[in-house]
Structure formats: structure tokens, C-alpha cells
Coordinates of C-alpha atoms and ligand atoms in Angstrom, one line a residue:
X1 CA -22.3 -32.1 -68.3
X2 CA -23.7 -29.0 -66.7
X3 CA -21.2 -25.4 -66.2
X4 CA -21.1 -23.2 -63.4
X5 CA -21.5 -19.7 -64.0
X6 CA -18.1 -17.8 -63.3
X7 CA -19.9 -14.8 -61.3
X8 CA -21.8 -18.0 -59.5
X9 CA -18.5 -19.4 -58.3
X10 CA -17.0 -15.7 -56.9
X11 CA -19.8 -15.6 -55.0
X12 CA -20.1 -19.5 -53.7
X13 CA -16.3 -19.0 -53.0
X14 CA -15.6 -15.5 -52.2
X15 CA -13.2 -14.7 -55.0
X16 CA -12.7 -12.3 -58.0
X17 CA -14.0 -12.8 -61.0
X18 CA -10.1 -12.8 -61.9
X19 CA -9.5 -15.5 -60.3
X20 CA -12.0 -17.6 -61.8
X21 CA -10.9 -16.3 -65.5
X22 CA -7.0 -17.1 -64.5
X23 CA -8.1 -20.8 -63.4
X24 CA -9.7 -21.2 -66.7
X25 CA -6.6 -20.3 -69.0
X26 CA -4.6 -22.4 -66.1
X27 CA -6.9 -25.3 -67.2
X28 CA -6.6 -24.2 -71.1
X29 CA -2.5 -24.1 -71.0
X30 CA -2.7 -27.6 -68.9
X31 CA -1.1 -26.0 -65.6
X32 CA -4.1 -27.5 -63.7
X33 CA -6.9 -30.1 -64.7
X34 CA -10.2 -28.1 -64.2
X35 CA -12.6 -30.0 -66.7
X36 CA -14.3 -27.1 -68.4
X37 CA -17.2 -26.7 -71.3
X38 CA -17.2 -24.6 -74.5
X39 CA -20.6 -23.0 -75.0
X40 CA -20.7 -20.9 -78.0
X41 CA -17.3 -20.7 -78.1
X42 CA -16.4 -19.4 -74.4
X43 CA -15.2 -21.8 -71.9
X44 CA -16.9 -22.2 -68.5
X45 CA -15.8 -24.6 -65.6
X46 CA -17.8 -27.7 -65.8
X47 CA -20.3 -28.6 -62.3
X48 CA -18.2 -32.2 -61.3
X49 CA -16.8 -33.4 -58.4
X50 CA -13.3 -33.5 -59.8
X51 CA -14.0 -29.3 -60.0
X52 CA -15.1 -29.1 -56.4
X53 CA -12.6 -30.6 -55.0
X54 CA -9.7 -28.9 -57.0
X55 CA -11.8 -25.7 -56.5
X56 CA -11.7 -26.2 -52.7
X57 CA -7.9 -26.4 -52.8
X58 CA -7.2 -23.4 -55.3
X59 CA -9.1 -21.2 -53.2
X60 CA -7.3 -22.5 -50.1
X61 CA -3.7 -21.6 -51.6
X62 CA -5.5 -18.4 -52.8
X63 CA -6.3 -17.2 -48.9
X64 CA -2.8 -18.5 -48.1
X65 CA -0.8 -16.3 -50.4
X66 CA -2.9 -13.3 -49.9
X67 CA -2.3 -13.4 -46.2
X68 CA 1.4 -14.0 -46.6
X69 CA 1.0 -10.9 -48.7
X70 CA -0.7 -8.5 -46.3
X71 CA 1.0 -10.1 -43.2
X72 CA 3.9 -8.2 -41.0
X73 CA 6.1 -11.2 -39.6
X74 CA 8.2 -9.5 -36.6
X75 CA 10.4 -10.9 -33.7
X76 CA 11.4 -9.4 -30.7
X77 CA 14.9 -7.9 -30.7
X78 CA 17.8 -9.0 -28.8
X79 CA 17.4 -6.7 -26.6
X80 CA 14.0 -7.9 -25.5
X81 CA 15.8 -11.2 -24.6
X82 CA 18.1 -9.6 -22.7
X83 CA 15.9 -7.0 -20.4
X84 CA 13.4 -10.4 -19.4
X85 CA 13.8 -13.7 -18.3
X86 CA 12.5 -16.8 -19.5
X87 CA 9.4 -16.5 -17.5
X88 CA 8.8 -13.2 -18.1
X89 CA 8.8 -13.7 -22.3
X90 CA 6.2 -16.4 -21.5
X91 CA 3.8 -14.2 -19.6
X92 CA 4.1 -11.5 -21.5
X93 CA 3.3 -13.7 -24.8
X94 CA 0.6 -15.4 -23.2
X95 CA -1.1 -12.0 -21.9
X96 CA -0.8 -11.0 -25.6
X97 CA -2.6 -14.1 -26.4
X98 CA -5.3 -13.9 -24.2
X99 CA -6.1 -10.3 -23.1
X100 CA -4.3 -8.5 -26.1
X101 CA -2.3 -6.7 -23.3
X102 CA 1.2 -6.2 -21.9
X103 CA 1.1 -6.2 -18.4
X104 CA 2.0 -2.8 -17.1
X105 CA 5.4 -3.8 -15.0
X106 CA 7.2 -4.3 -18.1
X107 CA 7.0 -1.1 -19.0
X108 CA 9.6 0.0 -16.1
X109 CA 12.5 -2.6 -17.3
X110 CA 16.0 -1.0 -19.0
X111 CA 15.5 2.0 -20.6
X112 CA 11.9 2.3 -18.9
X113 CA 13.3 2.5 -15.6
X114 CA 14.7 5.6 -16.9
X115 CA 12.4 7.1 -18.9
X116 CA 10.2 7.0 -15.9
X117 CA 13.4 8.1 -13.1
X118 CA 12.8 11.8 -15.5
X119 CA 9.5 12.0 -16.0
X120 CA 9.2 11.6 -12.2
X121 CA 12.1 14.3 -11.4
X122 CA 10.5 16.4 -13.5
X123 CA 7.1 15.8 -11.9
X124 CA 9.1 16.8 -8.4
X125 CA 9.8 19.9 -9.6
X126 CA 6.8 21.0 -11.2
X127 CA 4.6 24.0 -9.5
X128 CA 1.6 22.7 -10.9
X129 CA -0.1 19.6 -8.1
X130 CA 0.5 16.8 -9.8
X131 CA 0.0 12.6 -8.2
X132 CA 3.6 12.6 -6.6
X133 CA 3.8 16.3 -5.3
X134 CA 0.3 15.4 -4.0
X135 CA 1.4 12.2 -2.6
X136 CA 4.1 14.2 -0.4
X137 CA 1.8 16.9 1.1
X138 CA -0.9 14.3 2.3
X139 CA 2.1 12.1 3.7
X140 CA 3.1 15.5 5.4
X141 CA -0.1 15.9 6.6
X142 CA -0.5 13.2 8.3
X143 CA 2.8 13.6 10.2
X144 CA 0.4 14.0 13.4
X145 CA -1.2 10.5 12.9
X146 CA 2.8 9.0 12.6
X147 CA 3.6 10.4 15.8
X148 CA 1.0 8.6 17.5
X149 CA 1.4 5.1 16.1
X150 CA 4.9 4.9 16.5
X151 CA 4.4 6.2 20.2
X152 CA 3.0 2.7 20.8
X153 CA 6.1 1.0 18.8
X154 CA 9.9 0.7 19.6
X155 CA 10.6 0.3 16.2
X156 CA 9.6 0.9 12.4
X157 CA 10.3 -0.6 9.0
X158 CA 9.0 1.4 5.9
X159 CA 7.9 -0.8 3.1
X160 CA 7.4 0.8 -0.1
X161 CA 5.4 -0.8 -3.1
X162 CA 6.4 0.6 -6.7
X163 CA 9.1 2.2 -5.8
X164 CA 10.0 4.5 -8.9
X165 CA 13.0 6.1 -7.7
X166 CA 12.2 6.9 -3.7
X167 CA 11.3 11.0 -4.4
X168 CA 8.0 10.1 -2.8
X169 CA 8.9 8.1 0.2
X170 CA 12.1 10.3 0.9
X171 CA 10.6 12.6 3.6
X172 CA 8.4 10.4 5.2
X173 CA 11.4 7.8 5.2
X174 CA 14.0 11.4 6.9
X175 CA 11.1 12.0 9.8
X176 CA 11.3 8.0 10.3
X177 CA 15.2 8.3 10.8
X178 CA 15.0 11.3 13.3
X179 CA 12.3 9.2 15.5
X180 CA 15.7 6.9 16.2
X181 CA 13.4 4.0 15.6
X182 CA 13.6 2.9 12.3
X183 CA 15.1 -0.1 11.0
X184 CA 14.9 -1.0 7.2
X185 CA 13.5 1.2 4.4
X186 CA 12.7 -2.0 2.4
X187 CA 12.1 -1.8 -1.4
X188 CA 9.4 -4.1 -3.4
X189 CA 9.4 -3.6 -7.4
X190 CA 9.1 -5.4 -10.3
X191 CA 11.9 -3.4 -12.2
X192 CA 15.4 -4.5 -11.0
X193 CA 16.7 -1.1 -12.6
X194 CA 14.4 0.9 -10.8
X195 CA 15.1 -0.5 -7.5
X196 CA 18.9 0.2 -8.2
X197 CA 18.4 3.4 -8.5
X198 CA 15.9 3.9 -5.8
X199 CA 18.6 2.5 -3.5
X200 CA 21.6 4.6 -4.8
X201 CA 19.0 7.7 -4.2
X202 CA 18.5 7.0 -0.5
X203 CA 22.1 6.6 -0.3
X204 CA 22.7 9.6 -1.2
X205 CA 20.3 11.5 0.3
X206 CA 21.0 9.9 3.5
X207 CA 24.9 9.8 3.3
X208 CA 24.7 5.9 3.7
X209 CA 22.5 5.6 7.4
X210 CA 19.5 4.3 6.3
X211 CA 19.4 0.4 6.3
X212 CA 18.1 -0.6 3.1
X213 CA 17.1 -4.1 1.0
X214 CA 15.6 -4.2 -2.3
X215 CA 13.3 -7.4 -3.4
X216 CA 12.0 -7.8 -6.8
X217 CA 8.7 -9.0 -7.2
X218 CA 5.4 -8.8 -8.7
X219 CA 2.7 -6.7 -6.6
X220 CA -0.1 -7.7 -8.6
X221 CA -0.5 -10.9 -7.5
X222 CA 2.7 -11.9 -5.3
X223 CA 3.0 -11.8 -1.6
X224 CA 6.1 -9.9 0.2
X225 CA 5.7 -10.8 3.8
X226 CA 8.5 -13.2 3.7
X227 CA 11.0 -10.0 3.0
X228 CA 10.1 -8.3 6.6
X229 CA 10.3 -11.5 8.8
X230 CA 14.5 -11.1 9.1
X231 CA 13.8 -7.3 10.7
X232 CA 12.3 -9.3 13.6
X233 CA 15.2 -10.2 16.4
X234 CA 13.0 -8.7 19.0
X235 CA 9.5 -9.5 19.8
X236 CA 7.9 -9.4 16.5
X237 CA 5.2 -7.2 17.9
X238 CA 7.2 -4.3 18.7
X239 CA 7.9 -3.3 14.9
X240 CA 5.6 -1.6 13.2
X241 CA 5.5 -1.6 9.2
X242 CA 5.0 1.0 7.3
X243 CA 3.6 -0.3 3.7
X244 CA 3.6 2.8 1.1
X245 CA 1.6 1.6 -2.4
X246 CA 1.5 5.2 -3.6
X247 CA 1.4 7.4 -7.0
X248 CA -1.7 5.3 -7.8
X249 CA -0.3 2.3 -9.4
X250 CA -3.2 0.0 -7.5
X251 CA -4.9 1.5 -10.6
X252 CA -2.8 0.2 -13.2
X253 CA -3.6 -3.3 -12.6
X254 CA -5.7 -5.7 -14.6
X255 CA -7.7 -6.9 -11.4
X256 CA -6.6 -4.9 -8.6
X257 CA -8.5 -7.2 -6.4
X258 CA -5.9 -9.7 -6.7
X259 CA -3.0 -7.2 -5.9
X260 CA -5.1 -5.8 -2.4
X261 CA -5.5 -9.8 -1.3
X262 CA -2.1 -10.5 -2.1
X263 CA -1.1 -7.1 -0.1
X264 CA -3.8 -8.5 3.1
X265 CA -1.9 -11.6 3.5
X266 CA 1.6 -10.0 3.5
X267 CA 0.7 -7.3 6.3
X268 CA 0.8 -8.0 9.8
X269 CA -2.1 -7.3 12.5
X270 CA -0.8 -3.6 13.2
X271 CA 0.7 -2.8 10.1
X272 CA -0.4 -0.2 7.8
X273 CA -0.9 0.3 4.6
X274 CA -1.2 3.5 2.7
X275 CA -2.5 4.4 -0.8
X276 CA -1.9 7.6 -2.5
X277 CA -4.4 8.0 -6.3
X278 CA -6.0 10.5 -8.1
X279 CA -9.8 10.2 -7.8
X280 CA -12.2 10.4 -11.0
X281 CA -12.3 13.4 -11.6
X282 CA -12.7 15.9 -14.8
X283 CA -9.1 17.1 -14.9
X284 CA -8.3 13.5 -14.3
X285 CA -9.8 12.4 -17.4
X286 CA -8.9 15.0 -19.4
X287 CA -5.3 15.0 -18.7
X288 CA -5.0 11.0 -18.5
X289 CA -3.4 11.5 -15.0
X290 CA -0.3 13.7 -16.4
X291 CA -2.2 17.0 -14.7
X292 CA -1.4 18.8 -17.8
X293 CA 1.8 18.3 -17.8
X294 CA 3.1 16.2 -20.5
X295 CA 1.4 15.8 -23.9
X296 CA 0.3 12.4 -25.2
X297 CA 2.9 12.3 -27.4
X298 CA 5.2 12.1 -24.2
X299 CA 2.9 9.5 -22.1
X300 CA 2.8 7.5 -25.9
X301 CA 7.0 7.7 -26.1
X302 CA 7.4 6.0 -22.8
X303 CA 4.6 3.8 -23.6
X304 CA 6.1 2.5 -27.3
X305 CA 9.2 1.5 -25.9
X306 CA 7.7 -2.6 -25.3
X307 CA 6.3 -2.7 -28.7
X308 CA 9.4 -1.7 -30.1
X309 CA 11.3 -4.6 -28.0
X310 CA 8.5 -6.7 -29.6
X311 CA 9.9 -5.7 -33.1
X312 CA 6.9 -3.6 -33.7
X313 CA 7.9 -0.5 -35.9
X314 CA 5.4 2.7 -35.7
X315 CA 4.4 2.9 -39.1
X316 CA 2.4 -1.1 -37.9
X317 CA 0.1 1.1 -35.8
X318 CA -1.3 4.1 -34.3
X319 CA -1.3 5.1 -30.6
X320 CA -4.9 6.0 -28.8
X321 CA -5.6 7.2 -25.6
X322 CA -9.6 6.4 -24.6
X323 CA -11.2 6.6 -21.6
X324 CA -13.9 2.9 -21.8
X325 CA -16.9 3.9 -19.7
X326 CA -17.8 -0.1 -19.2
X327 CA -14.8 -0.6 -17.2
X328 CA -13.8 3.7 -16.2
X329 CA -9.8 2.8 -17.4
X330 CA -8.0 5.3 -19.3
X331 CA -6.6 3.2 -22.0
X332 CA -3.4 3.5 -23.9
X333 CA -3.6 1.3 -27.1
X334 CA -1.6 0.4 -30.0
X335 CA -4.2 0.1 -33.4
X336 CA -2.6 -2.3 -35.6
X337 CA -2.2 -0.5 -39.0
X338 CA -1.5 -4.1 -40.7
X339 CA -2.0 -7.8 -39.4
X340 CA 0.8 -8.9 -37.8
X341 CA 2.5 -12.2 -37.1
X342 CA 4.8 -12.4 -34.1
X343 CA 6.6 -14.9 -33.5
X344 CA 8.4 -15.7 -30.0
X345 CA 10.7 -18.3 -28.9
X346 CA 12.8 -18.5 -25.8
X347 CA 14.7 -22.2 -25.2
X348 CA 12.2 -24.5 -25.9
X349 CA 9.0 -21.9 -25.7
X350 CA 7.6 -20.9 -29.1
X351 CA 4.7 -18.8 -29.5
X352 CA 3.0 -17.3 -33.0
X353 CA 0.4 -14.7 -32.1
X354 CA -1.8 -13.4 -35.3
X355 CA -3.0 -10.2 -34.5
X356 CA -5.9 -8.7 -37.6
X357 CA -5.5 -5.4 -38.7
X358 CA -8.1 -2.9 -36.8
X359 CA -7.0 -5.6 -33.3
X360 CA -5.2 -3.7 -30.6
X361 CA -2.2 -4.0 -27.8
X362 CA -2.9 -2.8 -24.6
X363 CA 0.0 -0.7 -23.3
X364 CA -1.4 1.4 -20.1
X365 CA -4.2 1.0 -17.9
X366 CA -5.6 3.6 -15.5
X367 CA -8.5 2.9 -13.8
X368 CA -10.2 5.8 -12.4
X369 CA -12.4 5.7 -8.9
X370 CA -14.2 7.7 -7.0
X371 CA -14.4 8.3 -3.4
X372 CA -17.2 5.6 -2.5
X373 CA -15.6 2.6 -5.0
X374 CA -12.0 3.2 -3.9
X375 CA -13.4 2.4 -0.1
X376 CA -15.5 -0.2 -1.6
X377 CA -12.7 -2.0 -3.2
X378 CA -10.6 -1.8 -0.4
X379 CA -13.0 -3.0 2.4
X380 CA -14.5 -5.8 -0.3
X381 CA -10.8 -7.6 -0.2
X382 CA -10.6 -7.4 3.1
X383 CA -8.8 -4.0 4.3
X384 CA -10.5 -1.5 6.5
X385 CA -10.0 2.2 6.5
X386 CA -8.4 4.0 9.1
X387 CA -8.1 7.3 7.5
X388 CA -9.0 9.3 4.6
X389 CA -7.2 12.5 3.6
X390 CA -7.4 14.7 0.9
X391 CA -5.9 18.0 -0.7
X392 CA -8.3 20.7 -1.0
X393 CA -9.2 19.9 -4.8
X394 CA -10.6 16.6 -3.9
X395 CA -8.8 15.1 -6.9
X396 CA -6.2 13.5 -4.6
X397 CA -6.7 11.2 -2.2
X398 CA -4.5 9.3 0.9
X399 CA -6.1 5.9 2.3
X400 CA -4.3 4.6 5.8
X401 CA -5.6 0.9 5.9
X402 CA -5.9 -2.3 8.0
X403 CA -6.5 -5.8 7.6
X404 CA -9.8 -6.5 8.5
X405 CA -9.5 -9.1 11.6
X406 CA -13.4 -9.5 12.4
X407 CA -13.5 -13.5 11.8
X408 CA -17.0 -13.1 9.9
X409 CA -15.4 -10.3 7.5
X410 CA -17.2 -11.3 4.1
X411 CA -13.7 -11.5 2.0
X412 CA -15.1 -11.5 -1.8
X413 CA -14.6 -14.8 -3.4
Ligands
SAM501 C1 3.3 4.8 -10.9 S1 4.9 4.4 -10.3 C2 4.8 5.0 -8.7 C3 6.2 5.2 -8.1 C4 6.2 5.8 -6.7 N1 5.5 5.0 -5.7 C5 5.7 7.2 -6.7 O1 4.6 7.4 -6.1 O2 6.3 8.1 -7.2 C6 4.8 2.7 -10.3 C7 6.0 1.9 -9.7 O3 5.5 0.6 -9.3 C8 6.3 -0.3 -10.0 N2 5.4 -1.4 -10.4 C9 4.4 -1.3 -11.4 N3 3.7 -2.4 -11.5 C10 4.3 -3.3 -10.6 C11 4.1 -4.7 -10.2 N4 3.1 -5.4 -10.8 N5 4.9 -5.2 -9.3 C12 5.9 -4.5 -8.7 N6 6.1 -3.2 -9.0 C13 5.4 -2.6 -9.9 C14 7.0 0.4 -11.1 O4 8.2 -0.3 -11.5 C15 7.2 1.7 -10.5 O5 8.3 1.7 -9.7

């Protein structure tokens, strides 16, 4: 009977050379039935079909054990459980399945919601221009351009989309109330907990006179027109909605195409939309959209907090901020350390995703537009531009939109 050379079989099976010598003295001390051959008194593993076979499961367990070894198995904490519903544990373990991302929404539930109330207080306050003091000062701006719309309206509902916690709606939504036409400041997030305190805000800052309703809901793909129809007891046409999507969270989307088709069908004929984002700019990039504010470390902190409701500890990874040319996104990614198994179950859902060492999770997309491809965007899904106004700097910008009524309008598909 022919052998098989031991270096032949760590390279036919990808194993040490320790392996192979640790299967022989298994064979010798009868732990497992390799046939093997004594040449010149050193034993070798003999070339049969009995070998391969028992070869082909040895290595098997081999791979099996060293993974088990070298693998992380995590669960999400309770409190992950707690802070999102059934349907919300499913998407976000299927958009870690596919895209190796958590979508960016979840990042504003529980202790995100305040995380994010501070950082944008603090924002407020700051001297330096930053994408919410810049989002008041165009909104002031236009204050001439208000006037003249609501001229042609006897009333006025001011939708906001992303709330955070109303600082950037809150004097647009005061020169509403002195007009004597306004009828509902009405709130659209995905994060319950930001919307609470978005509405406790107003209160306060209005003593209690401004009409308010809050609705949860997805803007990057769900529809809100259903949550202005009860406003309507007059003629339908004589209300004009204000929609705000400002601070630039168009750009934190995975397609934002979906979120400006979903936004077209919600709006009526008149209504308006308006976008407040930082162009592309160099400060832009540079700064990751904090305008110098806040180190990484801070924009990473806020960032963390999912991975550690996934059961993710920091020592698993490393956090990375890139800007990717290919798709002109600031990134904010965790770089597994380790591979990781983690296993999800909520009632009768279960999910194992096995991510390798070197993979990453996607925490934070920006994407980052000029002029010409912000316009291009908007008028490719079916919005036209009314207005355009920007701060001195050029690095922020104010769209005012329409929906696009021309019957022919080439919506993309
Ligand atoms: C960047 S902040 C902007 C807040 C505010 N508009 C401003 O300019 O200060 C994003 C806000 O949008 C909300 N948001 C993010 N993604 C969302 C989504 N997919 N659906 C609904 N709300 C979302 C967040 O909860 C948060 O309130």
C-alpha cells in the first residue's frame, strides 16, 4: 500500500504539520482508525479510501473547533428588546444581513434621543455656523417669501420631518402663530422619545397655544399624508402645509430617492417642502459635518450606543470615520477586531449573523452633494425647485420645493 507524505497532506488539506503528527499517535494509541505504514521505522498515513474519508471528517471537526475558538458569540441586551419592537429587531437584523448596516433612525431611540436633545442644544448655542444655526438664518431669510404664500392662504399647518427636539422649527413655527393663521405644528419622527420631547419643548416655549400632534413613522420610505387630512374642515385648498426636512437628514439615507418619492406623494399641489444640508464642501469633509465642533470621539460615543444594545463590547472593534469617493458618504464604521456570531431572537424570529474579522457595521451615513446633484436629485424624483438660498460661505444650503405636476414629468423609475 502506498503513504502519503505528511507535508503532502498539510498542503492537500490546509493543516499543520501538527495536526498530521497528532492524527498519527491518535491512530498509534487506537483513538481513531487511520491505517498507517512503517517505513524504516517512522509511521506515515497510508493512501486508502478508508484515510480519505476519515481525513475529510478530522479536518472538518478541526475547522469547527478552531472557529468556536476564535469566535465572539453576543446577544442583544434586554434593553435592546425593550427600546424596539418586534418589527423593528427584524429590520435591523436583516439590514445587518444584507447591507452590513444599521439603519440610521435607530440611532435616535432611548438614550439616543438624548444624546442627540444635547448635542443639538449645544449646537444652538455655539458662535461658530454650524447645520442647525445655519438652518435658522436661511429660514429667517426667507421670512419675505412666507409672507407672500401665506397672503394667498387662510390657513397654515407646519409639518416638520426629523424633528430632533423643535430648536430648528421654533421661530419659523412663533412668526406662523403671530400670522393668526396657523393650525397644527405637526411632528413626523421615527424616535417616539424624540418626538416627546419635541412636543414638551413647544409647550413650553409657547405656554401651551400651539396645536400640536406627533406621528411616528419612518421617512425613508413611509408616506405621511394621511396625518394632515384631519386639519381639513374647511375647503381643503385653503390650508397651506408647510413640510420642514431640515439639518440635512435627506443625506443620511441609504437611497434617498426613496425617501423624496415617498415625501412627493404625501405633499399636496401647493404645499411646500423645504430642505436645509450642508453642501460638499472642504470644511464639510474635514469636519464630518460637526463644523469643528465635536471631536470624533464625541460623533463615535453617540454612534456606539446600537452596537452596545447589540451586545457588542469596544474591545470587538475599532471605530473609523472615511469619507468613500465611489458613493461621496462620510462613513462611520465599526471594524470588527474578532469574528463575531450574533445571535437574535424575538417571539418566533431567530437570526445568527456571522460577521469575519476585518467585516464592518455601518453606523452613520452622510452623503455629501453639491449644488448641481442636490437639484438633480430633487427634480429626478419628481420635485421642482422654487427657491435656492444660501449663507454667504456657500457651505449651506435652503431648497423650497414643489411637486412636479407637468403630466409628462420623467419620474425615475
Ligand atoms: C439630523 S436630525 C435633524 C433634526 C432637526 N430637523 C434639525 O434640523 O435640528 C435627524 C432627525 O430626524 C429623525 N430621523 C432620522 N431618520 C429618520 C427616519 N428614517 N424617519 C423618521 N425620522 C427620522 C431623527 O430621529 C432626528 O429627529
Amino acid at each position: 500500500m502506498q503513504y502519503i507524505k505528511n507535508a503532502e497532506l498539510t498542503r492537500l488539506h490546509g493543516v499543520s504539520d501538527k495536526a498530521v503528527r497528532n492524527w498519527i499517535e491518535a491512530s498509534l494509541n487506537g483513538k481513531i482508525d487511520l491505517e498507517l505504514i512503517e517505513i524504516e521505522g517512522k509511521k506515515y498515513i497510508a493512501d486508502s479510501l478508508h484515510n480519505d474519508v476519515l481525513i475529510e471528517r478530522l479536518v472538518q471537526k478541526g475547522k469547527k473547533y478552531r472557529n468556536k475558538r476564535a469566535q465572539k458569540t453576543i446577544t442583544p441586551t434586554q434593553e435592546f428588546y425593550d427600546l424596539y419592537s418586534h418589527s423593528q429587531v427584524i429590520e435591523i437584523a436583516n439590514s445587518l444581513d444584507k447591507h452590513r448596516e444599521v439603519p440610521s433612525h435607530y440611532r435616535y431611540f432611548g438614550k439616543g434621543a438624548i444624546y442627540w436633545n444635547a448635542h443639538l442644544h449645544k449646537f444652538y448655542q455655539a458662535s461658530k455656523t454650524n447645520m442647525l444655526t445655519a438652518t435658522v438664518e436661511l429660514l429667517k431669510l426667507e421670512k419675505g417669501y412666507f409672507d407672500s404664500i401665506l397672503s394667498n392662504h387662510e390657513f397654515v399647518n407646519l409639518v416638520d420631518l426629523g424633528v430632533g427636539n423643535g430648536l430648528a422649527a421654533r421661530d419659523l413655527l412663533a412668526y406662523l402663530k403671530t400670522t393668526g393663521k396657523l393650525k397644527k405644528y405637526i411632528g413626523i419622527d421615527a424616535s417616539k422619545d424624540l418626538l416627546k420631547i419635541t412636543e414638551r419643548n413647544i409647550s413650553e416655549w409657547f405656554d401651551g397655544d400651539i396645536v400640536t400632534e406627533m406621528h411616528v413613522r419612518d421617512v425613508s420610505h413611509e408616506q405621511f399624508g394621511e396625518t394632515i387630512s384631519d386639519t381639513y374642515d374647511t375647503d381643503a385648498s385653503s390650508t397651506l402645509n408647510i413640510v420642514l426636512f431640515l439639518g440635512g437628514t435627506i443625506g443620511n439615507f441609504r437611497e434617498p430617492s426613496i425617501s423624496l418619492r415617498a415625501i412627493r406623494e404625501s405633499l399636496g399641489k401647493d404645499d411646500i417642502l423645504i430642505t436645509s444640508d450642508e453642501f460638499d464642501n472642504e470644511n464639510a469633509r474635514k469636519f464630518f459635518g460637526s463644523a469643528n465642533l465635536e471631536t470624533f470621539t464625541n460623533v463615535s460615543l453617540r454612534n456606539q450606543l446600537l452596537l452596545e444594545l447589540l451586545g457588542l463590547d469596544d474591545s470587538m472593534y475599532e471605530m473609523e470615520h472615511i469619507f468613500e469617493e465611489k458613493i461621496k458618504s462620510h462613513l462611520v464604521q465599526a471594524r470588527l477586531k474578532t469574528e463575531v456570531l450574533i445571535n437574535i431572537r424575538s417571539l418566533n424570529y431567530q437570526k445568527q449573523i456571522f460577521l469575519r474579522k476585518g467585516e464592518r457595521i455601518l453606523v452613520f451615513r452622510m452623503w455629501e452633494w453639491t449644488n448641481n446633484e442636490l437639484i438633480e436629485l430633487y427634480e429626478k424624483n419628481g420635485l421642482s425647485q422654487l427657491r435656492m438660498t444660501k449663507l454667504p460661505n456657500n457651505e449651506y444650503v435652503l431648497l423650497v420645493s414643489q411637486v412636479n405636476t407637468s403630466l409628462n414629468h420623467p419620474i425615475a423609475r
